[in-house]
Tab-separated table of C-alpha atoms (C1' of nucleotides) in Angstrom:
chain	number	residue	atom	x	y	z
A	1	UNK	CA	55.300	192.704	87.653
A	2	UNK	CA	55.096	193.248	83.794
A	3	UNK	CA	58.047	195.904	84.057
A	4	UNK	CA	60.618	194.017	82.000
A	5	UNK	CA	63.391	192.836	84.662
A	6	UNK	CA	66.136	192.122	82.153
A	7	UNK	CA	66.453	195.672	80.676
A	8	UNK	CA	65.800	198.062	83.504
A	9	UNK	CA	69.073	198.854	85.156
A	10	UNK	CA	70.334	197.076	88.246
A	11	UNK	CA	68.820	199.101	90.983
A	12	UNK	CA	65.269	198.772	89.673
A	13	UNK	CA	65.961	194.450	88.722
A	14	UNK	CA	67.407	194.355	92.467
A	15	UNK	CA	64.496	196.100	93.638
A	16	UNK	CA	62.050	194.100	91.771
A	17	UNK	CA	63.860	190.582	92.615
A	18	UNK	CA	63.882	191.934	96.112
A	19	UNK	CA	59.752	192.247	96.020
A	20	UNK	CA	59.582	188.621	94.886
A	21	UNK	CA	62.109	187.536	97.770
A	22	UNK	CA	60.550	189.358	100.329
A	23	UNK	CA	56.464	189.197	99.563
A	24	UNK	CA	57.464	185.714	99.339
A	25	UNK	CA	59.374	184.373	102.189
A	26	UNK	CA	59.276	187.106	103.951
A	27	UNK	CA	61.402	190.116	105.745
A	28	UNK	CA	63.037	187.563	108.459
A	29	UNK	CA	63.183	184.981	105.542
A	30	UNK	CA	65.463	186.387	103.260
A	31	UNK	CA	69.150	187.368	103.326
A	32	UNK	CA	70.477	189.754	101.194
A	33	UNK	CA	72.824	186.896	99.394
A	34	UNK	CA	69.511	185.972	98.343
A	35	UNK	CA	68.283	188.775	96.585
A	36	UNK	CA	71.994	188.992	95.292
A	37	UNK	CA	71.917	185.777	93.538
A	38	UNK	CA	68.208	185.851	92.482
A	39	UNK	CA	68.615	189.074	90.509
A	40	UNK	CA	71.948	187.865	89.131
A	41	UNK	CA	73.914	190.568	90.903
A	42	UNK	CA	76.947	190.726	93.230
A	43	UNK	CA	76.312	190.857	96.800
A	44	UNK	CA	77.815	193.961	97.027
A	45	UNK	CA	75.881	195.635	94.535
A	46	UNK	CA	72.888	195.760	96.891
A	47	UNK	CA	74.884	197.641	99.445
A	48	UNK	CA	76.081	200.155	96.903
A	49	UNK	CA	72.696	200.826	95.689
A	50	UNK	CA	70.738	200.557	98.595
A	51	UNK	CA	73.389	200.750	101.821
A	52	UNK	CA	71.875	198.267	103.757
A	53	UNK	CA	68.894	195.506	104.271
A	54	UNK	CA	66.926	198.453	106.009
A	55	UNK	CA	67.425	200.662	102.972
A	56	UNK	CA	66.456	197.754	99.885
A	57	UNK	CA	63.411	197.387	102.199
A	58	UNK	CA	62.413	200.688	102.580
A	59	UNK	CA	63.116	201.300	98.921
A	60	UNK	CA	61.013	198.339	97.875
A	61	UNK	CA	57.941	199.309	100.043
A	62	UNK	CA	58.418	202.803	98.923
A	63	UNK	CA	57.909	202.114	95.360
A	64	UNK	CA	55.004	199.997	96.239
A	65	UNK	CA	53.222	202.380	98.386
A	66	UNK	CA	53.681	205.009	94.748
A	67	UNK	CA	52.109	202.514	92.460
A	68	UNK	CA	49.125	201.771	94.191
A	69	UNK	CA	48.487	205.177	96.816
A	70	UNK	CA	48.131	206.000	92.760
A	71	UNK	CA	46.296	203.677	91.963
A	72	UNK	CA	43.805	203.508	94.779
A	73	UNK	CA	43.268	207.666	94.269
A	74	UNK	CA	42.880	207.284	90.626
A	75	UNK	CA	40.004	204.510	91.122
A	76	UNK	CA	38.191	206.942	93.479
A	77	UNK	CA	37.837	209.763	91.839
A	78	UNK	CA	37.052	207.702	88.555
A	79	UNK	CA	33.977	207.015	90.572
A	80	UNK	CA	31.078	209.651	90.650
A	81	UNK	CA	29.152	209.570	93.584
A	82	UNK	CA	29.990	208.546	96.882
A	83	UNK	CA	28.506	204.500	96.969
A	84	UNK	CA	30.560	203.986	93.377
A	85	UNK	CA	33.922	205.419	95.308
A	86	UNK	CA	33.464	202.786	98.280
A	87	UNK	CA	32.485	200.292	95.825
A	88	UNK	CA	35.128	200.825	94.240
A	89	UNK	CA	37.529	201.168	97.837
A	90	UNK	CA	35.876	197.488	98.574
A	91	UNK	CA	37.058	196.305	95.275
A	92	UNK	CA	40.393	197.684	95.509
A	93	UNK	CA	40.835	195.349	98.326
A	94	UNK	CA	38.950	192.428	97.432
A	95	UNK	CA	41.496	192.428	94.176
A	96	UNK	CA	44.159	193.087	96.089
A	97	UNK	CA	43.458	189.845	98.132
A	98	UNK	CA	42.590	187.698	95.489
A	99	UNK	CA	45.054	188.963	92.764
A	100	UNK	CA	47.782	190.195	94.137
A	101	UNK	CA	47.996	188.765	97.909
A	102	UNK	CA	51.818	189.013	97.310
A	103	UNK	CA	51.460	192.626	97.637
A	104	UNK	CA	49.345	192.447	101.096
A	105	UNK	CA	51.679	189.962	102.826
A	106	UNK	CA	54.485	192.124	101.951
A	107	UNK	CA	52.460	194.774	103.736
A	108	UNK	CA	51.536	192.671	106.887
A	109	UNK	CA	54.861	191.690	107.387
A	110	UNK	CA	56.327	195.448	106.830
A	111	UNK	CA	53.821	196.445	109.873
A	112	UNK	CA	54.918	193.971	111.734
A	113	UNK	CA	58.742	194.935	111.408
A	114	UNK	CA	57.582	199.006	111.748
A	115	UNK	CA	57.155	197.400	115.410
A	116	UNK	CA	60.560	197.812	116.208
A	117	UNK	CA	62.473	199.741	113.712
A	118	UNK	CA	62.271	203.365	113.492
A	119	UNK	CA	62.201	204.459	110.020
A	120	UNK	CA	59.928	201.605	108.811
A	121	UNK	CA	57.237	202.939	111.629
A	122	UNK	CA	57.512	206.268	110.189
A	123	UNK	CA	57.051	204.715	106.921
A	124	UNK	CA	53.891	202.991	107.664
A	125	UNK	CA	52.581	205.932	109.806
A	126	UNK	CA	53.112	208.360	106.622
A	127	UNK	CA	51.170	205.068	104.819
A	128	UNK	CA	48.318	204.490	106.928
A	129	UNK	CA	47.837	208.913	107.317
A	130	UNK	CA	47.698	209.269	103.467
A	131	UNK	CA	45.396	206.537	102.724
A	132	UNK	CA	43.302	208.383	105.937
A	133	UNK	CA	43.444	211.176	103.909
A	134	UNK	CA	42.320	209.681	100.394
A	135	UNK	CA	39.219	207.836	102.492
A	136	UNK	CA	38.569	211.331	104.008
A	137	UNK	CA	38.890	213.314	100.956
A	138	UNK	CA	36.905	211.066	98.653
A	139	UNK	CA	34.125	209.292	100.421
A	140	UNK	CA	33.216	211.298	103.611
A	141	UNK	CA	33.162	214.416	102.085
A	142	UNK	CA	29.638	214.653	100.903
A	143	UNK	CA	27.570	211.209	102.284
A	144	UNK	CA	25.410	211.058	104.482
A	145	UNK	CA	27.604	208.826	107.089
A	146	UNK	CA	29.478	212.196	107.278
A	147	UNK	CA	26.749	214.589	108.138
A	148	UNK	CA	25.240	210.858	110.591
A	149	UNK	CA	28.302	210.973	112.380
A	150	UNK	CA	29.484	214.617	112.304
A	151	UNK	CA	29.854	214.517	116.168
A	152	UNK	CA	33.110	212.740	115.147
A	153	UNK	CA	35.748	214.004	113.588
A	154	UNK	CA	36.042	212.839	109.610
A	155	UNK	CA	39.481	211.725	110.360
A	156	UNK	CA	38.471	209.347	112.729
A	157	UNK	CA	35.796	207.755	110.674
A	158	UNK	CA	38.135	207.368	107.900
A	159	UNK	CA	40.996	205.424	110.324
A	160	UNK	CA	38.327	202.895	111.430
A	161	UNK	CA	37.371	202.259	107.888
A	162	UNK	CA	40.465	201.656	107.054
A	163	UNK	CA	41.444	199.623	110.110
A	164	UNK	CA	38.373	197.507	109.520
A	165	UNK	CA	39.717	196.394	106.063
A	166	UNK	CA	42.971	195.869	106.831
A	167	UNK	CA	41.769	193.784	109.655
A	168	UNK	CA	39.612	192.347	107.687
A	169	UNK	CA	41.956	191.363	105.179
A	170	UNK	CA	44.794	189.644	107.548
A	171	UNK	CA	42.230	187.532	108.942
A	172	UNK	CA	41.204	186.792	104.819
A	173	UNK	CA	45.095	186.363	104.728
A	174	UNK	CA	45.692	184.153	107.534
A	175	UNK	CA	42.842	182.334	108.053
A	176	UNK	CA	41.464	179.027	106.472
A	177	UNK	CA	37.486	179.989	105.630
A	178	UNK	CA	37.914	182.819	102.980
A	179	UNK	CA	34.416	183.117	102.379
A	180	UNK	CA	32.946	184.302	105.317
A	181	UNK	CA	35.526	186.845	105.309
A	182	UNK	CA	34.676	188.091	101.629
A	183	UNK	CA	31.160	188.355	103.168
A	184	UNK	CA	32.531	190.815	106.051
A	185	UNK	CA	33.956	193.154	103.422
A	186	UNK	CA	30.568	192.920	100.941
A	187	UNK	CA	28.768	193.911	104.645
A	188	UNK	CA	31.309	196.825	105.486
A	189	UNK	CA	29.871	198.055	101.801
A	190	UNK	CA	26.420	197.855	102.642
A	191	UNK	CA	26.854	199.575	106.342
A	192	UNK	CA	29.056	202.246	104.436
A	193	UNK	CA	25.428	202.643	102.417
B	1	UNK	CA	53.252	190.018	135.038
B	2	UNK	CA	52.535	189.829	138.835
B	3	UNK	CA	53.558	186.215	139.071
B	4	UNK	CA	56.596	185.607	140.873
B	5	UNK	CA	59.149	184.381	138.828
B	6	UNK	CA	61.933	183.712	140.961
B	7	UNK	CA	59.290	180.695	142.877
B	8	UNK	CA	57.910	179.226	139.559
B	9	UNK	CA	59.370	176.294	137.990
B	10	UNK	CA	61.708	176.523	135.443
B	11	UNK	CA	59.585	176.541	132.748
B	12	UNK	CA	57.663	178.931	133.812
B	13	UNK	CA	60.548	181.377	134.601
B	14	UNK	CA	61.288	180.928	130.764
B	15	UNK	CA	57.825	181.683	129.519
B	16	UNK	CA	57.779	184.984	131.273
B	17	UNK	CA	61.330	185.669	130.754
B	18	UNK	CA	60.280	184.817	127.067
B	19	UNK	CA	57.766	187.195	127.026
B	20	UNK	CA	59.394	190.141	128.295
B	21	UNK	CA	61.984	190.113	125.844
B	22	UNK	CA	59.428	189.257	122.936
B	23	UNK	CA	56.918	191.498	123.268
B	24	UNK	CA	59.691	194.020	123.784
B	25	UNK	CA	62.092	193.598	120.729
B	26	UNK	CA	60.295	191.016	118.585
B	27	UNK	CA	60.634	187.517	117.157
B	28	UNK	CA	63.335	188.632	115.014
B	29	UNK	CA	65.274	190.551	117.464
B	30	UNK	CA	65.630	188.111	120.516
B	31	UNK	CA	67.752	185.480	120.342
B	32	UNK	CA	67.683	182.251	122.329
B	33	UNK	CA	70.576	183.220	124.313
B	34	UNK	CA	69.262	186.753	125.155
B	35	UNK	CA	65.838	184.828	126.625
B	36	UNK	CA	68.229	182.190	128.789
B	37	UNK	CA	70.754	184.983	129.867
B	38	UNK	CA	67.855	187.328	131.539
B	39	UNK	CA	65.795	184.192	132.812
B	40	UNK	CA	69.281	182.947	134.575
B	41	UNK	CA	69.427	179.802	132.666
B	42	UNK	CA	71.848	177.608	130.795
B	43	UNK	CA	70.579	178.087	126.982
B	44	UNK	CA	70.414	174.341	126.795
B	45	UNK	CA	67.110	174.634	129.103
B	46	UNK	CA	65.282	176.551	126.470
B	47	UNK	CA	65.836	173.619	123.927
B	48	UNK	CA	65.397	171.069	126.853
B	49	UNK	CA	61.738	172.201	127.337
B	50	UNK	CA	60.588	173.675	124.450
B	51	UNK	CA	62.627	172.128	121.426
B	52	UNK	CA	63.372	175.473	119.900
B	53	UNK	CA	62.791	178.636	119.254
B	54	UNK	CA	59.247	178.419	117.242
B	55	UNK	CA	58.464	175.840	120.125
B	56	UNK	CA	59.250	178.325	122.688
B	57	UNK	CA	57.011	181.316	120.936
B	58	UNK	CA	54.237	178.674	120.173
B	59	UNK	CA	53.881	178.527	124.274
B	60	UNK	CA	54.416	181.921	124.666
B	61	UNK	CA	51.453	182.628	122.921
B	62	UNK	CA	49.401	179.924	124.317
B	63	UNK	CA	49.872	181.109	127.522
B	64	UNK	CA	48.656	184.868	126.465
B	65	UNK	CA	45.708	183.491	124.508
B	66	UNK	CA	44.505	181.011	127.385
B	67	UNK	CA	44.624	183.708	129.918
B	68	UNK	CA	43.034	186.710	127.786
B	69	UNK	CA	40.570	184.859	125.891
B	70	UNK	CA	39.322	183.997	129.146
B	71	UNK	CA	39.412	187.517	130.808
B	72	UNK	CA	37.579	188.367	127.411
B	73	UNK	CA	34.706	185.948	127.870
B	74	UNK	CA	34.267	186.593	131.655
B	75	UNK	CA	33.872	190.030	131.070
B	76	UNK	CA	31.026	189.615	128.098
B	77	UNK	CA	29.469	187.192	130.354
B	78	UNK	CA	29.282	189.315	132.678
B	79	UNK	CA	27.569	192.472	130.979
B	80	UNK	CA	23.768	191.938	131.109
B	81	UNK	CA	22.524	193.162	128.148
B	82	UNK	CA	24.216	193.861	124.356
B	83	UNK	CA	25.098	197.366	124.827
B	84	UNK	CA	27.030	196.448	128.174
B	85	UNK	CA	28.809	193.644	126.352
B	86	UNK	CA	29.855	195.745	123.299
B	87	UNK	CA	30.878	198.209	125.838
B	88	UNK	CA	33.275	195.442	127.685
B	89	UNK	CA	34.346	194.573	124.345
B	90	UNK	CA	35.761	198.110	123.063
B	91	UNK	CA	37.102	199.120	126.757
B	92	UNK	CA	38.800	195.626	126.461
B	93	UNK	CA	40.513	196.642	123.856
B	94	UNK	CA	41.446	200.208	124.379
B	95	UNK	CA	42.734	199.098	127.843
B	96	UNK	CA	44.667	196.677	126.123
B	97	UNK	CA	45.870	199.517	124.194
B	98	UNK	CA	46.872	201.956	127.047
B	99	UNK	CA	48.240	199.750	129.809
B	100	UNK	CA	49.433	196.490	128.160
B	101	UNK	CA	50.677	197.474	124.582
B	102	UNK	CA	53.385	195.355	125.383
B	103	UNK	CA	50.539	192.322	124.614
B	104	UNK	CA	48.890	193.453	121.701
B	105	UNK	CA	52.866	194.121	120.158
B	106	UNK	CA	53.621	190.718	120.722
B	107	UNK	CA	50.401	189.526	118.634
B	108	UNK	CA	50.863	192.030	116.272
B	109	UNK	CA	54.452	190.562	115.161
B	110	UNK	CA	52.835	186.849	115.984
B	111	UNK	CA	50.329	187.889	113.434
B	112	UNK	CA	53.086	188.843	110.959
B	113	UNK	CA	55.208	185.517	111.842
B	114	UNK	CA	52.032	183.610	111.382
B	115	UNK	CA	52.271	184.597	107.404
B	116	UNK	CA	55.605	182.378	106.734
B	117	UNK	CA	55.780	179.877	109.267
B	118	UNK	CA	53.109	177.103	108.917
B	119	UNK	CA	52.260	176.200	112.860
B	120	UNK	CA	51.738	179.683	113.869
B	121	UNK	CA	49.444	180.226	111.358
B	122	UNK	CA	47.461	177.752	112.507
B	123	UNK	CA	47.617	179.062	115.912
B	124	UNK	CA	46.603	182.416	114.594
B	125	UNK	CA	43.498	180.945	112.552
B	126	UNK	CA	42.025	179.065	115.902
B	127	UNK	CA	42.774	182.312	117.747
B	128	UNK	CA	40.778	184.319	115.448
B	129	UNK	CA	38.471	181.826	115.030
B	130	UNK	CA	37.552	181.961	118.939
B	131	UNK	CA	37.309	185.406	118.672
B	132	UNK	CA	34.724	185.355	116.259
B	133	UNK	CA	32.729	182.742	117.988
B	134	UNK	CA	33.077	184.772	121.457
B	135	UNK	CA	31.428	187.429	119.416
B	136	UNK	CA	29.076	186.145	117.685
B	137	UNK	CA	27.570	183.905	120.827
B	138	UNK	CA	27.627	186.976	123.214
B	139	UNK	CA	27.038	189.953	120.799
B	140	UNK	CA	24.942	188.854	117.700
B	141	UNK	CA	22.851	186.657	119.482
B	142	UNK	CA	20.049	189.070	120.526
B	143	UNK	CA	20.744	192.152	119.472
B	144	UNK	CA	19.413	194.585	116.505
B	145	UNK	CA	22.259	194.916	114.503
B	146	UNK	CA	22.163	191.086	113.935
B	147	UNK	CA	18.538	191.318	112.770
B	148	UNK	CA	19.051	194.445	110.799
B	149	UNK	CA	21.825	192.159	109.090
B	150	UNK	CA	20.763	189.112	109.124
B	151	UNK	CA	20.847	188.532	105.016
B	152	UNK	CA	24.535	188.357	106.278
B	153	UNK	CA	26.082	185.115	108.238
B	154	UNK	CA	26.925	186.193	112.136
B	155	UNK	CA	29.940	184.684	111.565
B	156	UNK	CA	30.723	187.695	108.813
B	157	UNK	CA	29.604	190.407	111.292
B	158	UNK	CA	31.939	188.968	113.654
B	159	UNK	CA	35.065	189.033	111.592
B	160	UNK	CA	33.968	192.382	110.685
B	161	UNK	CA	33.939	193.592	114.260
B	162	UNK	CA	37.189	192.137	114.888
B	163	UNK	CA	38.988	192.881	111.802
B	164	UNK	CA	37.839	196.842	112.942
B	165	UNK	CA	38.795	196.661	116.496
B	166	UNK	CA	42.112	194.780	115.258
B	167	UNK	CA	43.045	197.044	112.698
B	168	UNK	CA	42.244	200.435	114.795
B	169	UNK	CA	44.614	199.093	117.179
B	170	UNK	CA	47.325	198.160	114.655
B	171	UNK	CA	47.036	202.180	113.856
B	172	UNK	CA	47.462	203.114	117.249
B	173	UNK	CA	50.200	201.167	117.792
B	174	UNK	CA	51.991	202.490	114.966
B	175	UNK	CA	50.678	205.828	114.411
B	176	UNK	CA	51.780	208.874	116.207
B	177	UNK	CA	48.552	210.744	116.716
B	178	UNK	CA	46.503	208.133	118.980
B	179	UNK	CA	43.541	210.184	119.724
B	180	UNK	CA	41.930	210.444	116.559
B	181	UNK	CA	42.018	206.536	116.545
B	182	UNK	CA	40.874	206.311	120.043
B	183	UNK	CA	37.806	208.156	118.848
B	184	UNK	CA	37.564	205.693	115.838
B	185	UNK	CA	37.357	202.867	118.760
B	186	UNK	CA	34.251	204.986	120.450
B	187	UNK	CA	32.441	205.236	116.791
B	188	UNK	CA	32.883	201.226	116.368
B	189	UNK	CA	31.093	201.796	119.811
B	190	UNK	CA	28.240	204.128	118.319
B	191	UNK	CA	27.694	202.477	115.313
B	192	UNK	CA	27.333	198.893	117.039
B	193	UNK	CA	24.691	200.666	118.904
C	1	DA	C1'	75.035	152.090	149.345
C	2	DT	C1'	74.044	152.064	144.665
C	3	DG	C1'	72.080	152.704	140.395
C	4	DT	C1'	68.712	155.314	137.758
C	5	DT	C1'	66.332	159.062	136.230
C	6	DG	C1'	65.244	163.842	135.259
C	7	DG	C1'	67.177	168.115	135.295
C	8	DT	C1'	71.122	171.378	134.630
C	9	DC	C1'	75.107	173.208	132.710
C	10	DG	C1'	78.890	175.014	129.808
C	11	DG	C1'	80.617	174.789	125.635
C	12	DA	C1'	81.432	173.441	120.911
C	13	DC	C1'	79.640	172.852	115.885
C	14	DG	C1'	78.625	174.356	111.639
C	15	DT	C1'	76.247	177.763	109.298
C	16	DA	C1'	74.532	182.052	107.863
C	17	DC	C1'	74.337	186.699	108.419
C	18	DG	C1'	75.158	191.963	107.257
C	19	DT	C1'	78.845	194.683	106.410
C	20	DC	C1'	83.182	196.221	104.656
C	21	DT	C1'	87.467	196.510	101.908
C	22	DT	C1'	89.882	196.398	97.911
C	23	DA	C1'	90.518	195.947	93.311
C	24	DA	C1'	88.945	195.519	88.467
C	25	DT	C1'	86.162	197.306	84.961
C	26	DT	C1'	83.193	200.352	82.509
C	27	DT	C1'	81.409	204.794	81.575
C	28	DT	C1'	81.741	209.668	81.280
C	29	DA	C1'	83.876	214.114	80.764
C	30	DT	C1'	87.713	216.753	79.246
D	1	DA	C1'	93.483	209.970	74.561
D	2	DT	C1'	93.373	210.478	79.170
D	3	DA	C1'	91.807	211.346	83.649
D	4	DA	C1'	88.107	210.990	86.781
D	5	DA	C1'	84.089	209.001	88.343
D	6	DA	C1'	80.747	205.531	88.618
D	7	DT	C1'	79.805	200.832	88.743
D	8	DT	C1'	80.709	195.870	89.313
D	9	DA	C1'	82.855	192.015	91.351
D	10	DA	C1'	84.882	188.858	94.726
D	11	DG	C1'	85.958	187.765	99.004
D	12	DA	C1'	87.160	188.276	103.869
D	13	DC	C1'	85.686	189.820	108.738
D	14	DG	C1'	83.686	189.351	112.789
D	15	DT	C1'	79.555	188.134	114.886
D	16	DA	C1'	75.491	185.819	116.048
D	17	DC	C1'	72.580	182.214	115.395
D	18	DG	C1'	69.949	177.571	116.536
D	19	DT	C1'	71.165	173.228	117.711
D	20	DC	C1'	73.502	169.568	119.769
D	21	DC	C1'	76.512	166.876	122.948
D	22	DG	C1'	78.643	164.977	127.022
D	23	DA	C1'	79.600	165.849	131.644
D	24	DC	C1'	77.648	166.809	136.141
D	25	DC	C1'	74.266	166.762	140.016
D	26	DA	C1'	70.365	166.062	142.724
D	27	DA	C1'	66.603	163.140	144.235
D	28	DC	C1'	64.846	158.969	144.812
D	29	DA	C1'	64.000	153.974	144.542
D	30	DT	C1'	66.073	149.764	145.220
DNA sequence: ATGTTGGTCGGACGTACGTCTTAATTTTAT
DNA sequence: ATAAAATTAAGACGTACGTCCGACCAACAT
């Protein structure tokens, strides 16, 4: 986070302190007299803003899923052809898990919660369709894996490339050999090819 | 669960009683007390046999992975050639999907868990870790795709099959239009072909 | 019979939680 | 300058939590 914390005004610090709390320890983790105190804010002050634990999280993923749904779309169609845009999809994740793994466990976790609460499934559905979309849109448009497998529909192409790096990358998250799971996403590249 | 709870031992009554309620409302959202009040037990039990709550889910999940990692394997082993195995291994999952979400939920949040609390991670890791191997030894072994790849490590293509089937079935289980995702579970099919 | 052990039970302990109320303070509009 | 609205602050409320303790009770060995 380079945004300057001090300045912006209390929603957006409590927000911000509340994406260090909670891609940190965690949704279960973290108490709301936590993210009170850490962003120097009464307790109070985060129901005000936000109504409830619910809401700061929803608000929080919210303004994740806007930074880098941007960010993802504006790498893609930076790229010309169709092997630079997956190249570039590949890297998007690969950075993601090296650089900013804060961001993906804050993810994981947020699936795991859109188990059993409403509004955060919706969330994640709304999620996990756009980014459908984006693969759809961008890279299966005009390849040759398109016209290969045009007895499928595009849509479902695109939701098992995306489930295979998301998979991919909780087993990078959780699991003790990173390598060999860097290798899986350099080979999902070359079958994309 | 077609085991008889009311005959088991105690312990046993626990797990399944356990199970229920966690792979219905979540880690998060069962308390001890709700797991001894619907298995008919004093809440001291739960702490007399299994310490505590993270001691309780650790054997919750034991008992799921010892008795599907074996249903896994027996089925591979007993598909004759690669095509029939790959087969087993996608209708293991989509039936896993369709008649025992109740299963994959509970891993799903395990998963999540597994990210901030140390011993389920590690529980996690071996899991995935078997899976892999399961894969590699019954899938990889003799089969094209594993020649075609084989400037890649099995062990990648593995974790790349899983982290697809995994992921595909997160989106089901979240998502509201299944089908399309179903489909993406018959391309992992096609393409493994 | 008696003592011992493993299992069972209800209940209490201290803590932490999300939420809510009420009041003080600052900002804004008139 | 004053009234109204928005924001901040502090604290209490009731509840739920995981854990722990001491009393029972059954079975069994002595």
């Amino acid at each position: 986070m380079n945004l300057n914390k001090e300045k912006a005004n209390p929603s957006q610090k409590i927000l911000l302190t509340a994406f260090e709390c909670l891609s940190t320890r965690g949704y279960a983790n973290v108490s709301m007299r936590d993210i009170a105190g850490a962003s120097g804010v009464a307790l109070s002050q985060l129901t005000y803003y936000f109504k409830n634990k619910e809401g700061l999280f929803t608000e929080v993923i919210n303004m994740m899923i806007h930074q880098y749904l941007l960010e993802i779309e504006d790498n893609l169609q930076a790229a010309a052809d169709a092997k630079e845009k997956i190249e570039s999809l590949i890297r998007f994740f690969k950075e993601l898990i090296r650089n900013r793994p804060k961001l993906l466990r804050l993810f994981i976790d947020f699936t795991a919660q859109a188990l059993w609460v409403p509004s955060f499934r919706e969330q994640v559905d709304s999620l996990f369709n756009k980014l459908t979309k984006i693969i759809e849109k961008n890279i299966l448009a005009d390849m040759e894996l398109g016209k290969k497998l045009r007895n499928c529909s595009a849509k479902s192409v695109a939701k098992l490339i995306l489930g295979a790096l998301y998979g991919t990358s909780i087993q990078i998250m959780l699991g003790s050999d990173q390598d060999s799971v860097f290798e899986s996403l350099n080979l999902a590249e070359s079958i994309l090819n």
